XYZ file of C-alpha atoms in Angstrom:
754
model
C 151.083 8.799 52.692
C 149.584 11.080 50.710
C 145.686 9.672 52.271
C 147.036 10.892 55.130
C 148.068 14.113 53.749
C 144.508 14.936 53.316
C 143.254 13.027 56.012
C 145.219 15.628 58.055
C 144.664 18.902 56.199
C 140.525 16.463 56.351
C 140.571 17.105 59.909
C 142.310 21.043 60.377
C 139.395 21.874 57.776
C 137.027 20.330 60.135
C 138.305 22.747 62.783
C 138.579 25.928 60.354
C 137.596 29.255 62.618
C 134.663 30.970 62.174
C 133.397 34.758 63.335
C 130.424 34.651 65.380
C 127.308 35.163 63.866
C 126.635 38.696 63.626
C 130.057 39.121 62.225
C 128.920 35.937 59.322
C 125.840 37.845 58.482
C 127.564 41.564 58.330
C 129.679 39.883 55.739
C 127.202 38.143 53.820
C 124.882 41.495 53.932
C 127.746 44.138 52.933
C 128.582 41.942 49.683
C 124.600 42.069 48.729
C 124.927 37.750 49.046
C 121.425 36.884 49.277
C 120.634 33.363 51.914
C 119.792 32.048 48.599
C 123.630 32.418 46.604
C 125.364 31.245 49.711
C 123.281 28.208 50.068
C 123.700 27.216 45.721
C 127.201 27.922 46.494
C 128.101 25.182 49.736
C 125.140 22.902 48.292
C 123.789 22.832 51.101
C 119.858 24.573 52.320
C 118.832 28.119 52.804
C 117.622 27.502 56.500
C 120.892 25.481 57.055
C 122.932 28.840 56.474
C 119.802 31.200 58.636
C 121.164 28.361 60.881
C 124.546 29.589 61.296
C 123.906 33.540 61.013
C 121.691 32.993 63.777
C 121.987 34.492 67.306
C 120.129 32.638 69.391
C 120.142 29.332 68.871
C 122.978 29.647 65.799
C 124.342 26.246 63.969
C 128.383 24.923 62.988
C 129.555 23.618 60.066
C 130.987 20.639 59.935
C 132.971 19.412 56.774
C 134.202 20.028 53.279
C 131.107 22.356 53.931
C 133.211 24.509 57.495
C 136.312 24.744 55.259
C 134.146 26.196 52.722
C 132.171 28.435 54.197
C 135.043 29.339 56.885
C 136.811 30.750 53.089
C 134.146 32.413 52.229
C 133.753 34.236 55.204
C 137.602 35.533 55.323
C 137.844 36.748 51.369
C 134.441 38.369 52.595
C 136.789 39.746 55.346
C 139.426 40.984 53.323
C 136.726 43.072 51.566
C 135.068 44.217 54.290
C 137.058 44.892 57.851
C 134.923 45.112 60.690
C 134.639 49.123 62.249
C 137.019 49.363 64.750
C 135.537 49.241 68.321
C 135.309 52.135 70.234
C 133.474 51.180 73.675
C 132.008 48.262 75.419
C 128.864 47.057 73.146
C 125.700 49.756 74.721
C 122.131 49.515 73.885
C 121.668 52.905 72.305
C 118.902 54.171 69.997
C 120.268 53.709 66.562
C 120.782 56.743 64.101
C 117.739 56.548 61.108
C 120.077 55.600 57.953
C 118.839 56.944 54.343
C 116.442 54.028 53.129
C 118.713 53.552 50.006
C 121.346 53.028 52.412
C 122.773 49.794 54.424
C 122.042 49.072 58.009
C 124.057 49.739 60.553
C 125.868 46.260 61.115
C 125.404 44.517 64.656
C 128.490 46.528 66.318
C 129.284 48.541 69.686
C 127.345 51.951 69.724
C 128.446 54.871 71.955
C 125.597 58.059 71.994
C 129.044 59.831 69.943
C 130.044 56.598 67.696
C 128.278 54.967 65.525
C 129.718 53.009 63.481
C 129.395 53.838 59.418
C 127.129 51.922 57.366
C 128.506 49.069 54.858
C 129.261 49.876 51.159
C 125.924 49.393 48.686
C 126.746 47.093 47.043
C 126.205 47.439 43.099
C 122.962 47.011 41.482
C 122.175 43.583 39.511
C 119.989 43.230 37.525
C 117.725 39.460 37.256
C 118.067 37.447 33.429
C 113.964 37.783 32.168
C 114.044 34.403 32.107
C 114.741 33.963 36.155
C 112.503 36.791 37.042
C 109.144 36.117 39.419
C 105.902 35.800 37.851
C 104.849 39.843 40.015
C 102.635 38.918 42.313
C 99.392 41.370 43.262
C 102.509 42.546 45.859
C 105.705 41.437 43.662
C 108.223 41.748 46.433
C 108.078 39.429 49.150
C 109.284 39.567 52.488
C 112.259 37.485 54.232
C 113.854 36.749 57.341
C 117.517 37.026 58.113
C 118.533 35.465 61.048
C 119.153 38.525 63.876
C 119.856 41.917 62.201
C 120.413 44.923 64.880
C 117.736 46.162 66.911
C 118.175 49.313 67.972
C 115.868 50.269 71.725
C 115.514 53.680 74.412
C 113.260 54.748 77.056
C 110.535 55.988 74.706
C 110.791 54.500 71.495
C 111.902 50.931 70.175
C 111.502 52.410 66.212
C 114.061 50.562 63.919
C 116.499 51.290 61.298
C 114.913 51.035 57.560
C 115.923 47.839 55.733
C 119.020 47.462 54.177
C 119.483 48.489 50.647
C 118.292 45.261 48.396
C 120.603 43.688 45.223
C 117.839 41.714 43.531
C 115.092 42.583 41.234
C 112.412 41.742 43.816
C 113.164 37.879 45.077
C 111.209 36.007 47.556
C 113.971 38.205 50.061
C 113.178 41.264 49.796
C 110.808 43.669 50.703
C 108.646 46.182 49.133
C 108.917 48.687 47.284
C 106.952 52.179 48.279
C 106.251 51.236 51.513
C 102.910 53.186 53.356
C 104.504 54.921 55.519
C 101.752 53.912 58.107
C 103.221 50.309 57.987
C 106.639 50.871 57.017
C 107.501 47.898 59.189
C 105.149 44.743 57.178
C 102.129 43.563 58.270
C 103.089 41.415 61.215
C 105.234 40.617 63.785
C 106.415 37.122 65.719
C 106.763 38.786 68.815
C 109.992 36.160 71.209
C 111.980 36.514 74.354
C 116.046 35.727 73.804
C 117.969 34.861 76.129
C 118.936 37.995 77.810
C 115.128 38.082 78.663
C 114.547 41.226 75.979
C 110.691 41.164 74.720
C 111.632 41.084 70.512
C 109.242 41.928 67.236
C 110.533 39.885 64.111
C 109.056 41.596 61.967
C 109.233 40.823 57.780
C 112.681 41.621 55.794
C 114.259 40.562 58.406
C 114.227 43.768 60.837
C 113.769 43.502 65.236
C 111.834 45.888 67.194
C 112.981 46.172 70.452
C 109.076 45.423 72.549
C 108.588 47.156 76.126
C 105.487 45.866 76.537
C 105.457 44.081 79.884
C 101.478 43.182 79.264
C 99.254 41.837 77.049
C 97.039 44.937 76.972
C 100.308 47.227 76.897
C 101.439 45.060 72.892
C 98.120 46.292 72.134
C 98.873 48.955 72.534
C 102.166 49.468 71.363
C 101.755 47.491 68.161
C 99.224 50.421 67.133
C 101.094 52.929 68.720
C 104.172 52.226 67.831
C 105.410 49.208 65.960
C 103.709 50.567 62.511
C 102.320 46.943 61.369
C 99.887 46.725 59.442
C 98.753 46.182 55.597
C 97.161 49.031 52.808
C 93.571 48.028 51.711
C 93.190 45.437 48.662
C 90.557 47.854 46.505
C 89.562 51.041 46.559
C 86.355 50.139 48.850
C 88.581 48.222 51.416
C 89.830 48.492 54.482
C 93.178 48.205 56.059
C 94.324 45.313 57.180
C 94.976 45.091 60.956
C 98.131 44.365 62.536
C 98.482 40.528 63.218
C 100.960 39.633 65.905
C 102.151 35.322 66.613
C 103.153 34.834 70.169
C 105.514 31.955 70.379
C 105.563 30.327 73.861
C 108.436 32.241 75.210
C 106.038 35.096 74.721
C 102.353 34.082 75.761
C 104.806 32.652 79.678
C 106.146 36.454 79.705
C 102.412 37.562 79.470
C 100.886 34.937 81.245
C 99.109 33.145 79.239
C 99.483 29.208 78.956
C 101.348 27.722 76.603
C 99.117 24.704 75.350
C 95.329 25.150 75.992
C 94.008 22.127 77.870
C 91.526 19.284 76.140
C 88.502 21.674 77.460
C 89.968 24.271 76.397
C 90.555 23.049 72.836
C 87.051 21.810 72.600
C 85.842 24.818 73.878
C 88.528 26.963 70.876
C 89.703 29.825 73.618
C 90.716 30.084 77.152
C 87.911 31.078 79.782
C 86.222 34.162 80.359
C 87.361 35.081 83.283
C 91.485 33.850 83.186
C 93.478 36.648 84.597
C 94.665 37.939 80.556
C 91.173 38.432 79.546
C 90.530 40.101 82.536
C 93.460 42.656 82.758
C 92.355 42.909 78.616
C 89.067 44.263 80.254
C 90.357 46.472 83.193
C 91.565 48.364 79.773
C 88.830 48.848 78.235
C 89.550 46.419 75.371
C 87.450 43.764 73.763
C 87.379 40.247 72.322
C 84.729 39.343 69.256
C 82.708 36.592 70.173
C 85.238 33.322 69.896
C 86.914 34.874 72.681
C 90.677 34.625 73.715
C 91.488 31.528 71.079
C 94.134 30.648 68.383
C 93.255 33.686 66.888
C 92.229 36.088 68.450
C 90.977 40.280 67.498
C 91.489 42.729 70.643
C 89.424 46.031 69.480
C 88.594 49.216 70.584
C 85.222 50.745 68.903
C 86.093 52.064 65.624
C 85.981 55.863 65.990
C 85.272 57.559 62.792
C 87.123 55.991 60.057
C 89.947 54.838 62.667
C 89.742 51.111 63.445
C 91.523 49.654 66.416
C 92.317 46.859 66.555
C 94.836 43.827 66.480
C 95.192 40.118 65.784
C 96.764 37.949 67.508
C 98.333 34.082 66.288
C 98.875 31.267 68.885
C 100.747 29.097 66.623
C 101.205 26.403 69.692
C 97.347 26.624 69.776
C 97.252 24.885 66.880
C 96.654 28.757 65.144
C 98.803 27.394 62.001
C 97.365 23.693 61.305
C 100.261 21.288 59.838
C 98.128 20.117 57.611
C 97.819 23.266 55.716
C 100.766 25.327 57.511
C 103.228 21.958 57.738
C 105.544 22.339 60.514
C 105.661 27.016 60.490
C 104.658 26.150 64.295
C 108.508 24.938 65.333
C 110.193 27.438 62.992
C 112.452 29.822 65.184
C 110.768 33.713 64.784
C 112.478 34.781 61.570
C 112.205 32.335 59.923
C 108.059 32.411 60.696
C 107.865 35.943 60.226
C 109.875 35.519 56.665
C 106.067 32.059 56.071
C 103.704 34.583 57.417
C 105.193 37.703 55.730
C 105.666 35.743 51.989
C 101.396 34.698 52.564
C 100.432 38.252 53.752
C 102.286 40.275 51.100
C 101.356 38.006 48.298
C 97.639 36.782 49.511
C 96.528 38.731 52.005
C 96.867 39.090 56.318
C 95.973 36.020 57.459
C 92.942 36.508 59.235
C 92.581 33.060 60.732
C 92.618 29.198 59.780
C 93.672 29.824 55.763
C 89.691 28.761 55.221
C 88.835 31.878 57.012
C 91.121 34.498 55.558
C 89.904 32.645 51.659
C 86.754 34.318 52.413
C 87.975 37.463 54.251
C 89.983 37.533 50.715
C 86.553 37.635 48.599
C 85.197 40.939 51.115
C 88.798 42.435 50.551
C 88.654 42.523 47.449
C 84.581 43.671 46.069
C 83.098 44.938 49.538
C 80.020 44.373 50.195
C 79.466 48.868 50.572
C 81.743 52.130 48.601
C 81.628 55.859 50.066
C 79.676 57.499 47.821
C 78.340 61.198 48.017
C 75.114 62.967 48.135
C 74.637 65.422 44.694
C 72.253 67.345 46.485
C 74.168 67.939 49.921
C 77.286 67.161 49.397
C 77.769 64.565 52.531
C 79.077 61.187 52.366
C 77.716 57.721 52.579
C 77.282 54.821 52.314
C 76.526 52.444 49.187
C 76.224 49.129 47.940
C 79.508 48.756 45.900
C 78.715 47.215 42.294
C 79.428 43.328 41.385
C 80.008 42.708 45.171
C 77.762 39.758 47.014
C 76.321 43.667 49.494
C 76.120 43.038 53.173
C 72.853 41.913 53.615
C 72.724 37.839 53.707
C 70.202 36.134 51.116
C 68.237 32.894 51.039
C 69.198 30.063 49.076
C 66.758 28.050 46.804
C 65.191 25.138 48.805
C 67.345 23.005 46.999
C 70.635 24.145 47.564
C 69.776 24.243 50.813
C 72.124 21.323 52.918
C 70.476 19.386 55.175
C 68.824 20.340 58.395
C 68.566 23.968 56.580
C 66.330 26.309 58.861
C 63.816 26.107 54.577
C 63.688 22.782 55.359
C 62.062 22.325 58.672
C 58.976 20.715 57.521
C 60.595 18.053 55.887
C 59.309 15.028 57.980
C 62.008 13.571 60.777
C 64.487 11.204 58.383
C 63.899 12.328 55.219
C 66.271 11.820 52.463
C 66.364 13.325 49.954
C 67.146 12.350 46.716
C 68.392 13.970 42.997
C 65.141 15.565 42.047
C 64.877 17.792 45.408
C 68.243 18.330 46.313
C 71.103 19.917 44.002
C 74.379 17.520 44.716
C 77.107 18.844 42.564
C 80.746 17.694 44.316
C 84.552 16.538 42.728
C 84.614 13.107 41.713
C 85.169 10.158 42.872
C 85.404 7.511 40.046
C 87.616 4.190 39.621
C 86.437 1.354 36.530
C 88.551 -1.745 36.938
C 91.527 -2.518 34.746
C 91.093 -3.473 31.269
C 92.772 -7.218 29.919
C 94.970 -4.022 27.026
C 95.383 -2.086 30.306
C 96.842 -5.062 32.659
C 99.611 -5.780 30.301
C 100.811 -2.659 30.188
C 103.183 -1.882 33.444
C 102.254 1.469 35.422
C 100.203 3.774 36.754
C 100.736 7.444 36.054
C 98.589 10.078 38.037
C 98.308 13.921 37.305
C 96.944 16.311 38.902
C 95.405 19.695 38.436
C 97.029 22.230 39.226
C 94.884 25.399 41.409
C 91.865 23.350 39.610
C 89.226 24.142 41.966
C 90.518 28.465 41.563
C 91.024 27.732 37.221
C 86.980 26.564 37.599
C 86.683 30.053 39.556
C 88.152 32.215 37.021
C 86.233 33.895 34.435
C 82.883 32.203 35.902
C 79.284 34.378 36.399
C 77.803 33.422 40.250
C 74.767 35.144 41.014
C 74.706 38.185 43.519
C 71.253 38.068 44.562
C 68.498 35.718 46.034
C 66.942 33.433 43.755
C 63.806 33.399 41.454
C 62.022 30.212 40.685
C 60.562 29.897 37.269
C 58.958 26.887 35.800
C 59.352 25.250 32.892
C 62.165 27.652 31.552
C 64.373 27.542 28.505
C 68.110 26.661 29.270
C 70.327 29.958 29.235
C 73.837 29.121 29.413
C 74.544 32.453 30.935
C 72.403 33.035 33.669
C 73.575 30.817 36.926
C 71.036 28.652 38.324
C 70.270 25.828 39.672
C 68.557 23.300 37.180
C 65.552 20.189 37.701
C 66.309 18.341 34.144
C 66.642 15.315 32.485
C 70.297 14.061 31.673
C 70.082 10.599 31.433
C 69.636 10.708 27.735
C 73.379 11.920 27.120
C 74.986 8.889 25.793
C 78.581 9.416 26.190
C 79.274 6.557 22.884
C 78.842 9.571 20.647
C 80.077 13.235 22.173
C 80.389 16.129 20.329
C 84.783 17.154 20.390
C 84.791 20.267 17.671
C 82.315 22.624 16.087
C 81.072 20.064 13.461
C 83.043 16.493 14.295
C 81.386 14.260 16.601
C 83.440 10.625 18.290
C 82.748 7.589 19.186
C 83.623 6.075 22.561
C 83.447 3.757 25.100
C 80.995 4.950 27.329
C 81.887 1.967 29.845
C 85.579 3.196 30.234
C 84.169 6.998 30.757
C 82.375 8.321 33.567
C 79.359 10.689 33.717
C 79.926 14.004 33.888
C 77.407 14.735 35.608
C 77.264 12.735 39.269
C 80.413 13.256 41.621
C 80.384 8.328 41.714
C 80.437 8.682 38.302
C 77.148 6.759 37.339
C 74.392 7.785 34.942
C 71.709 9.505 36.173
C 68.404 8.076 35.903
C 65.652 10.631 36.116
C 65.402 14.613 36.940
C 68.358 16.047 38.966
C 68.879 19.516 40.133
C 72.267 20.831 38.389
C 74.092 23.767 38.310
C 74.431 25.990 35.198
C 77.988 24.365 33.689
C 76.716 20.589 34.504
C 73.798 21.751 31.914
C 75.848 23.390 29.691
C 77.710 20.521 29.255
C 75.012 18.679 28.056
C 74.808 21.630 25.593
C 78.245 21.722 24.426
C 78.575 17.967 23.522
C 75.891 17.779 21.116
C 72.226 16.606 23.126
C 69.541 18.930 23.749
C 68.229 19.895 27.528
C 64.222 20.731 28.787
C 64.205 21.778 32.052
C 61.307 21.115 34.069
C 62.270 23.929 37.320
C 65.118 26.364 37.703
C 66.174 29.100 40.329
C 67.740 31.717 38.681
C 69.763 34.485 39.484
C 69.318 37.459 37.281
C 71.259 40.137 39.738
C 74.677 38.288 38.504
C 78.700 39.082 38.033
C 82.294 38.108 37.692
C 82.233 38.494 41.522
C 85.356 35.652 42.074
C 87.699 37.332 39.073
C 89.773 39.346 41.208
C 89.543 36.322 43.784
C 91.372 34.311 41.309
C 94.003 36.651 40.341
C 95.021 37.601 43.446
C 95.825 33.955 44.211
C 96.931 32.808 40.656
C 99.904 35.122 41.005
C 100.023 33.902 44.628
C 100.841 30.507 43.837
C 102.529 31.396 40.392
C 105.516 33.344 42.664
C 106.202 31.591 45.158
C 106.416 28.513 42.608
C 108.342 31.008 40.307
C 110.702 31.372 42.988
C 111.649 27.902 43.832
C 112.789 26.971 40.046
C 109.775 26.560 39.145
C 108.029 28.905 35.802
C 104.896 29.186 33.810
C 107.095 29.383 30.160
C 108.469 25.987 30.832
C 108.952 23.206 28.104
C 107.016 19.779 29.525
C 111.035 17.926 30.476
C 112.073 21.206 32.467
C 108.859 21.945 34.389
C 109.084 18.148 34.725
C 112.508 17.875 36.611
C 111.946 21.266 38.461
C 108.569 20.606 40.353
C 111.250 17.238 41.347
C 112.497 18.501 44.544
C 111.254 22.012 44.376
C 109.630 21.400 47.586
C 113.083 20.850 48.726
C 114.864 23.800 47.166
C 113.209 26.328 49.744
C 111.174 24.694 52.964
C 110.263 27.368 53.602
C 108.510 28.881 50.530
C 107.724 25.289 50.116
C 104.554 26.185 52.789
C 103.679 29.426 51.698
C 102.387 26.710 48.796
C 100.994 24.788 50.934
C 98.980 27.627 51.985
C 97.907 29.450 49.297
C 96.174 26.234 47.816
C 94.868 25.226 51.463
C 93.406 29.109 51.008
C 91.880 28.082 47.899
C 89.275 24.410 48.882
C 89.026 26.697 52.204
C 87.978 29.466 51.617
C 84.532 27.525 48.810
C 84.881 25.246 51.588
C 83.548 27.950 53.500
C 80.484 29.308 51.014
C 78.303 26.399 52.545
C 79.909 26.357 56.022
C 77.374 23.763 57.908
C 76.990 24.232 61.850
C 80.277 24.069 64.097
C 78.009 22.498 67.723
C 76.973 25.719 70.109
C 74.036 23.989 70.523
C 72.405 23.461 67.537
C 69.732 21.620 66.217
C 68.452 20.470 62.917
C 66.178 23.224 60.763
C 67.078 25.550 63.145
C 70.028 28.732 61.671
C 73.468 28.251 63.147
C 76.151 31.342 62.711
C 77.658 31.122 58.802
C 74.411 31.892 56.929
C 74.000 35.454 58.575
C 77.195 35.803 56.178
C 76.682 36.845 52.897
C 79.048 35.316 51.543
C 77.398 31.904 53.178
C 76.284 31.169 49.300
C 75.784 27.327 48.789
C 75.089 28.144 44.846
C 78.487 30.028 44.365
C 80.192 26.574 46.251
C 78.300 24.623 43.524
C 78.893 26.073 40.596
C 82.541 26.369 40.601
C 82.461 22.341 41.876
C 80.498 21.894 38.838
C 82.830 23.550 36.782
C 85.879 22.172 38.429
C 84.552 19.345 37.020
C 83.447 19.766 33.827
C 86.718 21.481 32.603
C 87.921 18.132 34.034
C 85.824 15.353 31.711
C 85.498 18.098 28.805
C 89.397 16.708 28.703
C 89.398 13.435 29.755
C 87.145 13.109 26.454
C 89.379 14.978 24.492
C 91.789 12.633 25.269
C 89.972 9.738 24.505
C 89.114 11.037 21.374
C 92.376 11.412 19.673
C 94.650 8.952 21.842
C 92.067 6.323 22.575
C 92.976 5.709 26.243
C 90.707 6.209 28.536
C 91.207 6.905 32.599
C 91.130 4.102 35.166
C 90.585 6.151 38.243
C 89.781 10.075 38.635
C 89.376 11.872 42.115
C 89.081 14.930 42.523
C 92.254 17.140 40.262
C 93.616 13.785 39.960
C 94.002 11.181 36.850
C 95.033 7.986 36.508
C 96.088 6.497 33.370
C 98.296 3.375 32.668
C 100.806 3.775 30.686
C 103.995 1.874 29.394
C 106.600 4.360 30.703
C 107.156 6.281 34.263
C 106.564 9.955 33.254
C 103.263 11.989 31.657
C 104.948 11.841 29.244
C 104.436 8.165 28.310
C 100.797 9.202 27.354
C 100.484 12.694 26.954
C 100.412 13.425 23.326
C 102.721 16.286 22.626
C 103.306 17.242 18.583
C 106.284 19.753 17.998
C 105.978 20.678 21.807
C 102.567 21.110 21.818
C 99.859 19.679 23.798
C 96.338 18.711 22.707
C 94.661 21.436 21.584
C 91.420 21.172 24.244
C 93.336 18.777 26.572
C 95.935 17.733 29.263
C 99.328 20.410 29.685
C 101.684 20.181 31.756
C 102.544 23.181 33.288
C 102.279 25.449 36.505
C 99.425 27.470 35.919
C 95.929 26.600 37.251
C 94.314 24.211 34.935
C 97.701 22.725 33.592
C 98.723 19.046 35.244
C 101.981 17.998 36.946
C 102.639 14.266 37.620
C 100.725 12.863 41.258
C 102.652 9.724 41.081
C 103.602 6.591 39.594
C 103.344 2.827 40.186
C 103.881 -0.436 39.114
C 100.378 -2.091 37.587
C 100.936 -5.144 39.490
C 101.074 -2.673 43.005
C 96.923 -1.686 41.876
C 95.539 -5.049 41.660
C 97.267 -6.469 44.519
C 95.903 -3.407 46.295
C 92.465 -4.433 45.406
C 92.684 -8.167 45.290
C 94.055 -7.523 48.944
C 90.750 -5.455 49.711
C 88.348 -6.987 47.794
C 87.102 -4.142 45.984
C 87.548 -4.383 42.040
C 86.452 -0.883 41.718
C 88.866 1.415 44.378
C 89.572 4.759 43.523
C 93.925 3.895 43.460
C 94.337 7.937 42.591
C 93.486 8.135 45.922
C 97.673 5.939 46.874
C 99.036 7.335 43.751
C 101.043 9.696 44.889
C 103.212 7.398 47.090
C 101.717 3.737 47.318
C 101.070 3.841 50.698
C 97.321 2.357 51.407
C 95.885 2.597 54.472
C 92.466 2.570 55.967
C 90.119 1.712 52.111
C 86.671 2.581 54.330
C 87.486 6.139 56.089
C 89.528 6.966 52.725
C 92.451 8.133 54.856
């Protein structure tokens, strides 16, 4: 009988009455609860709770979660009864509330009666050991489902953001907002079921948009929306506001929801499109790239005042799923949160993650700065020391990629060898397993966090044009490209300390000087970090020739610091902190993406910003009728610097090899495969702790260390040794790079490396 009673109770609970979504959100915010706190208490995802509060597309809890959620709301309703309704809902301009008060709930409003704000929650401080590491903008924006908004005949501003309860977690707006940009850096424009155009901003703010056409939307953005972001450095420029258009907004403003194959190939809609003509009639201009997924609409600047708006169209593939996951499918408020966190911690997106990574370099170290003449007192611009300047410089011939104008006199179909071309790339090396390794049970992969960002940290790079030098004396502090023979470097005996040498099995190690791990056969071009490593291993080097850069500096330090802080702060929000013990770190990394899928998207975008930005330093031709020997568009940028890219990759590869050598010297263990920043070892256990040497919680000095910081390693994946041997036998490839498939064990097309 008791089982029947329990079943009846569960059936009743499954239909527990719930208030409307607006009231659910009002009760939560009145008590100062965040979405994460409610989700943790109910053992569901944050996005689930957000869906329960969504006005536009609400979802309903089921089963035991519904009973618990109803119990929570009933308790909160006793503490915070709803204000009495004095009239049917009437949309009126809201009375601004003080910045330290919570906004009025979404209730009925009349010209003579405005509900009092909900009680301000008592402040609670986050314990020191759980506070996220602060980024350059220590707070990140968040999304709410649908906060109160205002509407008026001549104004579309809203009340200030609600007071917050926690000390700057990922769901709070930044304090001390620039009044020019008080509504955040961006807005996602959508159309609700009533046909009203809404702009979802960071921090859960929603603005009514009165614009009836795209030109008027641009005007509204610049005059009333108060969107944008302050400059990241003294000589820099404020970021332009970003408007993200959903499919419904595209339809409202006369734009296609998706591009045709021809438009996608061209990267834009036709110049004779009616919306493009509307912009032209309103004296708005488009950049040379036209109206594409990332469109810039502007009027020529007047003095120091910029008049430019950036548009992002997710349904036109503006948010690449390889880097932004399913961000393009998120509801407007959640998409505003994802892009807002990224903008707050990195910068307002300027295009793809690659474009944004490159733009971030310039934003942090602009080419010019303002100066005042001592004689006349007139202000003028001058070169900003430590920057790349505003004019492009030619690379050295050895640094030029194939097809560059510097190589136009080479014979057709000529293939340049190592003595003619600088070839610094990441590792793609593997070897057959030894008999001893085959007796072990598992293959364990470890991956270096933000490896290329760590390679850029503190790196001295050239700022100006190269100088050719014959028979130079190698200087490890001088950036450049060196023609030198390193074939005499023998890895069977290397220097691993100031006065300590180690005997190693060179056949089980890759060469540090080539991406494939092959030993050099003669003179070749190398970047400075590669040659410096040969000296570090205890061998003499005598360059035959060099292109060096006497004007140099640590140009990428600010770029690295910004991205590092963004990465660490977001990982801390996902529960992975920098001060964790190795065991706790591995446990925290297990399933961290599921704790908040939206923040996991931000992490992916941050890492893509690093790799993409460095790739842009040597951007190749992108169609446009280019032919070998002709210049292409990227060459006109001062940030087209293949030598800087080569130096970063060189240093990243050398950093990894240094750890591999130190690990082999002290443990006798050698890697089975290396792919870029992933290293695979054979081990008896499934965890990195089964082969990484830790003593009293301390790692091997100079070796691999588990942790979230850039340059430290995490667990990439574990497969069985039998799996590795079966895959190599199946594809008849004894040296198949297993690091490529170690994460989930899925092997597809070996030839293409997918």
